[in-house]
Amino acid sequence: MRLIIFILTISTVTLISSTNLNISNSCNCSELFNQDCLSVQSNCDWNSQTKQCQEIECSKIELSNHCVQSSKRCYWLNKQCNDFISCETIPGKSQQECIDANIYCPASNGINCLAIEYQQKCEKIKDPETCNDYYSPDGKCMWNGINCIILQSCTQLWSNKTKSCLQRGCYFDQLSYSCLDMKCSKHQLEFECQFGVPTIGPYLNNIIPCKWDSINRVCQNGKPDEYTIDQCYSHTARTYHWSSSIFNKGQCIACYGYILSIIIIIGLSITIII
Ligand SMILES: *[C@@H]1O[C@H](CO)[C@@H](O)[C@H](O)[C@H]1NC(C)=O
Ligand SMILES: *[C@@H]1O[C@H](CO)[C@@H](O)[C@H](O)[C@H]1NC(C)=O
Ligand SMILES: *[C@@H]1O[C@H](CO)[C@@H](O)[C@H](O)[C@H]1NC(C)=O
């Protein structure tokens, strides 16, 4: 009994304090109120008759990154956004081609794309070519000369054997002459800061949220639940939304975690009562 409470508490806490944004948990149009729905980043449209936020048709999505991230609804191919049927129906010779079509199809059999379950673990990969740019479920892979290993930090890329720093999520630091993990403070413009920074961490769970400090004019780590109505949806890779339709009310809440937290909290209360 105490153990159950302990586990539930720990899982709620980790859920709330998780630092990376999990793109798999991006908001559905139906969860968005007017303001977020009309954001340039959403693939949604506000229906003023029904007062509901709805998905826009894939064929009307013009930006590839909007199309590619639109859950399993659309995919990008031949410079247009198409209706998604299955990962297998999308042609793609490599993991990268498949990710560029739909992020939920990050695997390939050499001919067409495959669903996320087919994404391989680094240690299963035997050739350096496939290994070096591969995105495993747990993060980026790297060939260390003998095995395919998971990249724990960008510094590993700039070793005596391999000297590279081309990985998304890493940057080359001239001062220390090494390859380092990206951080919010690397963004020098307010506009860039909103997108957060990519990391080499788990696939689709690899964006650190950032926030612009307008007094000191620097980009720093952000906490989504402290974001304002204008930052909430746009600065969280669409994984948080504003909780109210009334301008001066509400707060920034996670679209997925919030629901899960409530379930856990209800579970916790029931456990305590019993
Ligand atoms: C991200 O969210 C998905 C869907 O809820 C979940 O299956 C996955 O485990 C999460 N990833 C991480 C690293 O927490
Ligand atoms: C890398 O090279 C330097 C200088 O030659 C050496 O001191 C260091 O031990 C080497 N590091 C590794 C991990 O081999
Ligand atoms: C979003 O929509 C998908 C598909 O309709 C559904 O499976 C999922 O549970 C929804 N997520 C939330 C958080 O409502």
Short mmCIF file of C-alpha atoms and ligand atoms in Angstrom, two decimals:
data_model
loop_
_atom_site.label_atom_id
_atom_site.label_comp_id
_atom_site.label_asym_id
_atom_site.label_seq_id
_atom_site.Cartn_x
_atom_site.Cartn_y
_atom_site.Cartn_z
CA MET A 1 0.00 0.00 0.00
CA ARG A 2 2.68 2.52 1.03
CA LEU A 3 4.72 1.26 -1.89
CA ILE A 4 1.87 1.97 -4.31
CA ILE A 5 1.54 5.52 -2.98
CA PHE A 6 5.28 5.94 -3.25
CA ILE A 7 5.34 4.73 -6.87
CA LEU A 8 2.35 6.89 -7.81
CA THR A 9 3.91 9.96 -6.20
CA ILE A 10 7.25 9.40 -7.88
CA SER A 11 5.61 8.90 -11.28
CA THR A 12 3.53 12.09 -10.87
CA VAL A 13 6.58 14.07 -9.85
CA THR A 14 8.72 12.80 -12.74
CA LEU A 15 5.89 13.51 -15.12
CA ILE A 16 5.55 17.11 -13.97
CA SER A 17 9.25 17.85 -13.68
CA SER A 18 10.31 16.13 -16.91
CA THR A 19 12.65 18.63 -18.61
CA ASN A 20 12.49 17.59 -22.24
CA LEU A 21 9.40 18.12 -24.33
CA ASN A 22 7.88 14.90 -25.63
CA ILE A 23 6.67 15.61 -29.15
CA SER A 24 4.55 12.42 -29.10
CA ASN A 25 2.39 14.27 -26.63
CA SER A 26 1.59 17.26 -28.80
CA CYS A 27 -1.85 18.79 -28.46
CA ASN A 28 -4.85 17.78 -30.52
CA CYS A 29 -6.76 20.57 -32.20
CA SER A 30 -9.79 19.69 -30.10
CA GLU A 31 -7.90 20.67 -26.94
CA LEU A 32 -7.07 24.18 -28.14
CA PHE A 33 -8.97 27.38 -27.46
CA ASN A 34 -9.23 30.17 -29.99
CA GLN A 35 -5.84 31.82 -29.37
CA ASP A 36 -3.70 28.66 -29.65
CA CYS A 37 -5.88 27.27 -32.43
CA LEU A 38 -5.14 30.28 -34.61
CA SER A 39 -1.41 30.21 -33.86
CA VAL A 40 0.75 29.99 -36.99
CA GLN A 41 2.27 26.84 -35.52
CA SER A 42 -0.96 24.86 -35.28
CA ASN A 43 -2.41 22.74 -38.04
CA CYS A 44 -5.82 23.75 -36.86
CA ASP A 45 -8.58 26.12 -37.78
CA TRP A 46 -11.16 27.77 -35.56
CA ASN A 47 -14.71 26.95 -36.58
CA SER A 48 -16.60 30.04 -35.49
CA GLN A 49 -19.98 28.36 -35.93
CA THR A 50 -19.38 25.36 -33.69
CA LYS A 51 -16.80 27.31 -31.59
CA GLN A 52 -14.41 24.39 -31.86
CA CYS A 53 -10.88 23.96 -33.04
CA GLN A 54 -10.55 21.53 -35.94
CA GLU A 55 -7.77 19.91 -37.93
CA ILE A 56 -7.11 21.41 -41.35
CA GLU A 57 -6.89 19.06 -44.33
CA CYS A 58 -3.44 17.67 -45.09
CA SER A 59 -3.57 18.99 -48.65
CA LYS A 60 -3.87 22.53 -47.25
CA ILE A 61 -0.75 22.27 -45.07
CA GLU A 62 2.01 24.06 -46.94
CA LEU A 63 4.99 23.79 -44.60
CA SER A 64 6.85 20.49 -44.53
CA ASN A 65 7.64 20.54 -40.80
CA HIS A 66 3.96 21.11 -39.96
CA CYS A 67 3.01 18.20 -42.18
CA VAL A 68 5.72 15.86 -40.88
CA GLN A 69 4.75 16.45 -37.24
CA SER A 70 1.02 16.21 -37.71
CA SER A 71 0.78 12.89 -35.81
CA LYS A 72 -0.25 9.96 -37.97
CA ARG A 73 -2.57 12.08 -40.05
CA CYS A 74 -0.47 13.44 -42.90
CA TYR A 75 2.92 12.82 -44.50
CA TRP A 76 5.25 14.89 -46.69
CA LEU A 77 6.33 13.62 -50.08
CA ASN A 78 7.13 15.28 -53.43
CA LYS A 79 6.85 18.73 -51.86
CA GLN A 80 3.28 18.24 -50.75
CA CYS A 81 1.34 17.13 -47.74
CA ASN A 82 -0.70 13.97 -48.26
CA ASP A 83 -3.22 11.96 -46.25
CA PHE A 84 -1.52 9.33 -44.09
CA ILE A 85 -2.54 5.72 -44.56
CA SER A 86 0.27 3.71 -43.00
CA CYS A 87 4.04 3.99 -42.66
CA GLU A 88 4.44 1.06 -45.11
CA THR A 89 2.71 2.98 -47.91
CA ILE A 90 5.31 5.77 -47.75
CA PRO A 91 8.34 5.20 -50.00
CA GLY A 92 11.63 5.79 -48.16
CA LYS A 93 15.04 4.22 -48.62
CA SER A 94 16.59 5.36 -45.35
CA GLN A 95 15.63 6.36 -41.85
CA GLN A 96 16.22 10.02 -42.73
CA GLU A 97 13.92 9.91 -45.76
CA CYS A 98 11.23 8.37 -43.59
CA ILE A 99 11.62 10.88 -40.75
CA ASP A 100 11.35 13.61 -43.38
CA ALA A 101 8.00 12.13 -44.43
CA ASN A 102 6.51 11.53 -40.99
CA ILE A 103 8.29 11.51 -37.64
CA TYR A 104 6.19 8.55 -36.48
CA CYS A 105 7.69 6.35 -39.22
CA PRO A 106 11.40 6.48 -38.26
CA ALA A 107 12.50 3.22 -39.87
CA SER A 108 12.94 1.83 -43.36
CA ASN A 109 13.37 -1.59 -44.93
CA GLY A 110 15.30 -0.02 -47.82
CA ILE A 111 12.16 0.43 -49.92
CA ASN A 112 9.41 1.87 -47.76
CA CYS A 113 9.02 3.32 -44.29
CA LEU A 114 8.14 1.37 -41.18
CA ALA A 115 6.38 2.23 -37.93
CA ILE A 116 8.18 3.39 -34.79
CA GLU A 117 8.31 -0.18 -33.36
CA TYR A 118 10.84 -1.03 -36.07
CA GLN A 119 13.31 1.62 -35.01
CA GLN A 120 16.48 -0.24 -33.95
CA LYS A 121 18.56 -0.01 -30.81
CA CYS A 122 22.16 1.16 -31.31
CA GLU A 123 23.70 -2.09 -30.05
CA LYS A 124 21.83 -4.07 -32.74
CA ILE A 125 23.50 -2.15 -35.56
CA LYS A 126 26.63 -3.79 -36.98
CA ASP A 127 27.88 -1.44 -39.68
CA PRO A 128 29.43 2.01 -39.06
CA GLU A 129 27.62 3.64 -42.00
CA THR A 130 24.14 2.92 -40.64
CA CYS A 131 25.22 3.52 -37.07
CA ASN A 132 26.68 7.01 -37.27
CA ASP A 133 23.58 8.98 -38.14
CA TYR A 134 21.03 6.62 -36.70
CA TYR A 135 18.34 7.78 -34.33
CA SER A 136 17.48 4.96 -31.90
CA PRO A 137 14.49 5.16 -29.53
CA ASP A 138 16.91 6.12 -26.73
CA GLY A 139 18.87 8.71 -28.71
CA LYS A 140 21.55 9.13 -31.35
CA CYS A 141 24.00 6.32 -32.11
CA MET A 142 27.76 6.51 -32.69
CA TRP A 143 30.35 4.06 -33.98
CA ASN A 144 33.24 3.88 -31.53
CA GLY A 145 35.48 1.83 -33.81
CA ILE A 146 34.21 -1.53 -32.57
CA ASN A 147 30.53 -1.22 -31.65
CA CYS A 148 27.55 0.96 -32.26
CA ILE A 149 26.93 2.77 -28.98
CA ILE A 150 24.46 5.32 -27.74
CA LEU A 151 25.75 8.88 -27.71
CA GLN A 152 25.59 10.16 -24.14
CA SER A 153 27.06 13.59 -24.74
CA CYS A 154 28.35 15.62 -27.69
CA THR A 155 31.88 15.59 -26.26
CA GLN A 156 32.12 11.95 -27.37
CA LEU A 157 31.98 13.09 -31.00
CA TRP A 158 35.21 15.02 -30.70
CA SER A 159 37.56 12.32 -29.48
CA ASN A 160 41.01 11.27 -30.64
CA LYS A 161 39.59 8.82 -33.17
CA THR A 162 36.70 10.78 -34.57
CA LYS A 163 36.62 14.53 -34.89
CA SER A 164 33.17 15.67 -35.82
CA CYS A 165 30.48 17.92 -34.43
CA LEU A 166 27.85 17.88 -37.12
CA GLN A 167 25.15 16.30 -35.01
CA ARG A 168 21.90 18.22 -34.53
CA GLY A 169 21.81 18.95 -30.81
CA CYS A 170 25.53 19.68 -30.61
CA TYR A 171 27.64 22.76 -31.31
CA PHE A 172 31.35 23.39 -31.61
CA ASP A 173 32.78 25.59 -28.87
CA GLN A 174 35.80 27.56 -30.08
CA LEU A 175 36.94 28.44 -26.57
CA SER A 176 37.27 24.93 -25.20
CA TYR A 177 37.85 23.54 -28.70
CA SER A 178 35.32 20.78 -28.14
CA CYS A 179 31.89 19.59 -29.20
CA LEU A 180 29.24 20.41 -26.61
CA ASP A 181 25.52 19.80 -26.03
CA MET A 182 23.28 22.57 -27.31
CA LYS A 183 21.82 24.88 -24.70
CA CYS A 184 19.27 27.69 -24.64
CA SER A 185 21.90 30.41 -24.22
CA LYS A 186 23.27 29.56 -27.70
CA HIS A 187 20.23 31.28 -29.19
CA GLN A 188 20.99 34.94 -29.58
CA LEU A 189 17.71 36.03 -31.11
CA GLU A 190 14.35 36.16 -29.38
CA PHE A 191 12.74 34.60 -32.44
CA GLU A 192 14.95 31.47 -32.28
CA CYS A 193 14.54 31.06 -28.54
CA GLN A 194 10.91 29.99 -28.82
CA PHE A 195 11.83 26.79 -30.67
CA GLY A 196 13.86 25.50 -27.73
CA VAL A 197 17.00 23.49 -28.37
CA PRO A 198 17.28 19.99 -29.82
CA THR A 199 19.29 17.41 -27.89
CA ILE A 200 20.76 14.04 -28.83
CA GLY A 201 18.41 12.50 -26.25
CA PRO A 202 15.51 10.08 -26.76
CA TYR A 203 13.79 10.17 -30.13
CA LEU A 204 10.82 12.60 -30.09
CA ASN A 205 11.60 13.47 -26.50
CA ASN A 206 14.54 15.68 -27.28
CA ILE A 207 13.66 19.34 -27.09
CA ILE A 208 14.64 21.52 -24.12
CA PRO A 209 12.16 24.37 -23.67
CA CYS A 210 13.70 27.86 -23.64
CA LYS A 211 12.39 31.27 -22.70
CA TRP A 212 13.53 34.76 -23.67
CA ASP A 213 14.63 36.99 -20.81
CA SER A 214 13.71 40.37 -22.24
CA ILE A 215 15.52 42.36 -19.53
CA ASN A 216 18.94 40.76 -20.01
CA ARG A 217 18.20 39.87 -23.64
CA VAL A 218 19.28 36.25 -23.31
CA CYS A 219 17.67 32.92 -24.05
CA GLN A 220 17.51 30.66 -21.00
CA ASN A 221 15.90 27.39 -19.91
CA GLY A 222 12.15 27.70 -19.60
CA LYS A 223 9.53 26.04 -17.44
CA PRO A 224 6.40 25.56 -19.55
CA ASP A 225 3.98 25.86 -16.63
CA GLU A 226 5.28 29.39 -16.06
CA TYR A 227 4.74 30.49 -19.67
CA THR A 228 2.32 33.25 -20.57
CA ILE A 229 -0.65 32.84 -22.89
CA ASP A 230 1.52 34.01 -25.80
CA GLN A 231 4.38 31.62 -25.06
CA CYS A 232 2.50 28.54 -23.90
CA TYR A 233 1.71 26.76 -27.15
CA SER A 234 4.34 28.28 -29.42
CA HIS A 235 7.34 27.75 -27.08
CA THR A 236 6.61 24.12 -26.17
CA ALA A 237 6.73 22.38 -29.55
CA ARG A 238 2.93 22.33 -29.30
CA THR A 239 2.87 20.08 -26.24
CA TYR A 240 1.28 22.62 -23.85
CA HIS A 241 -1.75 24.82 -24.28
CA TRP A 242 -3.52 27.65 -22.53
CA SER A 243 -6.28 26.29 -20.30
CA SER A 244 -8.90 28.98 -20.74
CA SER A 245 -10.69 30.81 -23.51
CA ILE A 246 -10.77 33.96 -21.38
CA PHE A 247 -7.72 36.13 -21.94
CA ASN A 248 -6.81 37.01 -18.34
CA LYS A 249 -7.63 33.59 -16.90
CA GLY A 250 -6.03 30.19 -17.11
CA GLN A 251 -2.57 28.70 -17.14
CA CYS A 252 -0.16 26.83 -19.33
CA ILE A 253 -0.80 23.08 -19.03
CA ALA A 254 0.55 19.97 -20.73
CA CYS A 255 -1.87 18.48 -23.24
CA TYR A 256 -1.04 14.93 -22.34
CA GLY A 257 0.75 14.88 -18.98
CA TYR A 258 -1.98 16.95 -17.39
CA ILE A 259 -4.61 14.31 -18.12
CA LEU A 260 -2.26 11.57 -16.97
CA SER A 261 -1.45 13.48 -13.75
CA ILE A 262 -5.15 13.79 -13.00
CA ILE A 263 -5.60 10.06 -13.53
CA ILE A 264 -2.63 9.38 -11.23
CA ILE A 265 -3.89 11.82 -8.59
CA ILE A 266 -7.37 10.25 -8.71
CA GLY A 267 -5.72 6.83 -8.48
CA LEU A 268 -3.72 8.06 -5.50
CA SER A 269 -6.81 9.40 -3.72
CA ILE A 270 -8.70 6.14 -4.28
CA THR A 271 -5.73 4.16 -2.97
CA ILE A 272 -5.58 6.30 0.16
CA ILE A 273 -9.33 5.96 0.77
CA ILE A 274 -9.20 2.18 0.36
C1 LIG B 1 6.73 10.18 -24.97
O1 LIG B 1 5.33 10.00 -25.05
C2 LIG B 1 4.93 8.75 -25.61
C3 LIG B 1 3.43 8.76 -25.81
O2 LIG B 1 2.77 9.15 -24.66
C4 LIG B 1 5.42 7.64 -24.68
O3 LIG B 1 5.05 6.39 -25.22
C5 LIG B 1 6.94 7.73 -24.56
O4 LIG B 1 7.40 6.76 -23.66
C6 LIG B 1 7.37 9.10 -24.10
N1 LIG B 1 8.81 9.18 -24.17
C7 LIG B 1 9.59 9.41 -23.12
C8 LIG B 1 11.06 9.33 -23.35
O5 LIG B 1 9.13 9.68 -22.02
C1 LIG B 2 43.99 11.64 -26.79
O1 LIG B 2 45.22 12.16 -27.15
C2 LIG B 2 45.89 12.85 -26.06
C3 LIG B 2 47.15 13.51 -26.61
O2 LIG B 2 47.80 12.70 -27.55
C4 LIG B 2 46.18 11.84 -24.95
O3 LIG B 2 46.82 12.48 -23.88
C5 LIG B 2 44.84 11.25 -24.49
O4 LIG B 2 45.07 10.27 -23.51
C6 LIG B 2 44.09 10.66 -25.65
N1 LIG B 2 42.74 10.28 -25.19
C7 LIG B 2 42.17 9.11 -25.45
C8 LIG B 2 40.80 8.91 -24.91
O5 LIG B 2 42.72 8.25 -26.11
C1 LIG B 3 -5.63 13.04 -29.84
O1 LIG B 3 -6.24 12.41 -30.92
C2 LIG B 3 -5.85 11.06 -31.13
C3 LIG B 3 -6.53 10.59 -32.39
O2 LIG B 3 -7.80 11.07 -32.51
C4 LIG B 3 -6.24 10.24 -29.92
O3 LIG B 3 -5.83 8.90 -30.09
C5 LIG B 3 -5.55 10.82 -28.70
O4 LIG B 3 -5.94 10.13 -27.54
C6 LIG B 3 -5.89 12.29 -28.54
N1 LIG B 3 -5.09 12.81 -27.48
C7 LIG B 3 -5.58 13.60 -26.53
C8 LIG B 3 -4.60 14.06 -25.52
O5 LIG B 3 -6.73 13.94 -26.49
#
